[in-house]
Short mmCIF file of C-alpha atoms in Angstrom, two decimals:
data_model
loop_
_atom_site.label_atom_id
_atom_site.label_comp_id
_atom_site.label_asym_id
_atom_site.label_seq_id
_atom_site.Cartn_x
_atom_site.Cartn_y
_atom_site.Cartn_z
CA MET N 1 0.00 0.00 0.00
CA THR N 2 1.49 3.29 -1.08
CA LYS N 3 1.00 6.29 1.15
CA THR N 4 0.01 9.64 -0.21
CA PRO N 5 2.29 12.65 0.26
CA GLU N 6 -0.27 14.04 2.72
CA GLU N 7 -0.09 10.89 4.88
CA LEU N 8 3.70 10.96 4.79
CA ARG N 9 3.72 14.62 5.88
CA GLY N 10 1.40 13.71 8.76
CA GLN N 11 3.70 10.88 9.87
CA VAL N 12 6.74 13.17 9.67
CA ALA N 13 4.92 15.81 11.73
CA GLU N 14 3.99 13.24 14.39
CA ALA N 15 7.54 11.89 14.48
CA ARG N 16 8.89 15.43 14.92
CA GLU N 17 6.51 16.04 17.82
CA ARG N 18 7.53 12.79 19.53
CA LEU N 19 11.20 13.55 18.93
CA GLY N 20 10.77 17.07 20.32
CA ALA N 21 9.08 15.73 23.44
CA THR N 22 11.83 13.15 23.89
CA VAL N 23 14.52 15.81 23.54
CA GLU N 24 12.76 18.00 26.12
CA GLU N 25 12.55 15.08 28.57
CA LEU N 26 16.22 14.26 28.10
CA ALA N 27 17.21 17.91 28.54
CA ALA N 28 15.19 18.09 31.77
CA LYS N 29 16.89 14.96 33.11
CA ALA N 30 20.31 16.32 32.17
CA ASP N 31 19.64 19.61 34.00
CA VAL N 32 21.01 18.43 37.36
CA LYS N 33 21.31 21.95 38.76
CA GLY N 34 17.73 22.80 37.83
CA ARG N 35 16.42 19.56 39.31
CA ALA N 36 18.40 20.15 42.52
CA GLN N 37 17.07 23.70 42.80
CA HIS N 38 13.53 22.47 42.22
CA ARG N 39 13.93 19.76 44.89
CA ALA N 40 15.46 22.26 47.32
CA ALA N 41 12.49 24.57 46.80
CA GLU N 42 10.09 21.68 47.46
CA VAL N 43 11.92 20.75 50.68
CA ARG N 44 12.03 24.39 51.79
CA ASP N 45 8.29 24.77 51.20
CA GLN N 46 7.58 21.55 53.08
CA MET N 47 9.74 22.65 56.02
CA GLN N 48 8.05 26.06 56.13
CA HIS N 49 4.67 24.37 56.17
CA THR N 50 5.77 21.99 58.94
CA ALA N 51 7.22 24.83 61.01
CA SER N 52 4.08 26.90 60.57
CA HIS N 53 1.92 23.95 61.58
CA ALA N 54 4.09 23.30 64.66
CA ALA N 55 3.93 26.98 65.63
CA HIS N 56 0.15 26.91 65.43
CA LEU N 57 -0.01 23.75 67.52
CA VAL N 58 2.25 25.25 70.18
CA HIS N 59 0.24 28.46 70.18
CA ASP N 60 -3.03 26.55 70.52
CA LYS N 61 -1.72 24.33 73.35
CA THR N 62 -0.01 27.12 75.31
CA PRO N 63 -2.14 28.70 78.04
CA GLU N 64 -2.95 32.39 77.58
CA GLN N 65 -1.04 33.38 80.74
CA VAL N 66 2.13 31.76 79.44
CA ARG N 67 1.76 33.44 76.04
CA THR N 68 1.28 36.81 77.71
CA ALA N 69 4.32 36.32 79.95
CA ALA N 70 6.44 35.20 76.99
CA SER N 71 5.31 38.20 74.99
CA ARG N 72 6.25 40.55 77.84
CA ALA N 73 9.63 38.84 78.24
CA ALA N 74 10.31 39.14 74.51
CA GLU N 75 9.43 42.83 74.58
CA THR N 76 11.76 43.36 77.55
CA GLY N 77 14.48 41.53 75.65
CA ARG N 78 14.04 43.84 72.67
CA ARG N 79 14.21 46.95 74.87
CA ARG N 80 17.08 45.78 77.11
CA PRO N 81 18.97 42.96 75.34
CA ALA N 82 22.16 42.97 77.45
CA PRO N 83 20.59 42.24 80.88
CA VAL N 84 18.29 39.64 79.35
CA ALA N 85 21.25 37.94 77.65
CA VAL N 86 23.16 37.82 80.94
CA VAL N 87 20.20 36.34 82.81
CA GLY N 88 19.62 33.86 80.00
CA GLY N 89 23.26 32.82 80.07
CA LEU N 90 23.12 32.31 83.82
CA LEU N 91 19.99 30.18 83.47
CA VAL N 92 21.68 28.03 80.82
CA LEU N 93 24.76 27.67 83.04
CA ALA N 94 22.59 26.66 86.01
CA ALA N 95 20.70 24.12 83.88
CA VAL N 96 23.96 22.60 82.63
CA MET N 97 25.30 22.32 86.18
CA VAL N 98 22.09 20.66 87.40
CA LEU N 99 22.04 18.23 84.48
CA ARG N 100 25.71 17.35 84.94
CA GLY N 101 25.08 16.72 88.64
CA ARG N 102 22.16 14.42 87.82
CA HIS N 103 24.19 12.60 85.19
CA SER N 104 27.06 12.12 87.61
CA ALA N 105 24.74 10.83 90.35
CA VAL N 106 23.07 8.39 87.95
CA ALA N 107 26.35 7.19 86.45
CA HIS N 108 28.10 6.80 89.85
CA PRO N 109 25.43 6.21 92.52
CA GLY N 110 27.91 5.25 95.24
CA ALA N 111 30.29 8.16 94.65
CA ARG N 112 30.45 10.95 97.21
CA ARG N 113 29.87 14.52 96.17
CA ARG N 114 32.56 17.05 96.94
#
């Protein structure tokens, strides 16, 4: 069966379309940087969504009095950052000392404290 020139042109056009699509797919797969950037954007968006969801959960579960006190403390920290930083540092130091003492007592129950 002999094909007409019109049928041949149609087949050539279809083959060109398929070839063009294949080339585009291969180019997309070869674009490692673009794929990495796209994946990084997806991960960033997912993390932002997760963080936002967690923030809402914490806000919803935190009693109003605690939120108010935290808000006041944050405002004080913005107005007077140095004293707040010193107090915060002292609290961290105290927590570390308490935790180290507990760890030592658990690890060496018979040991005497100095």
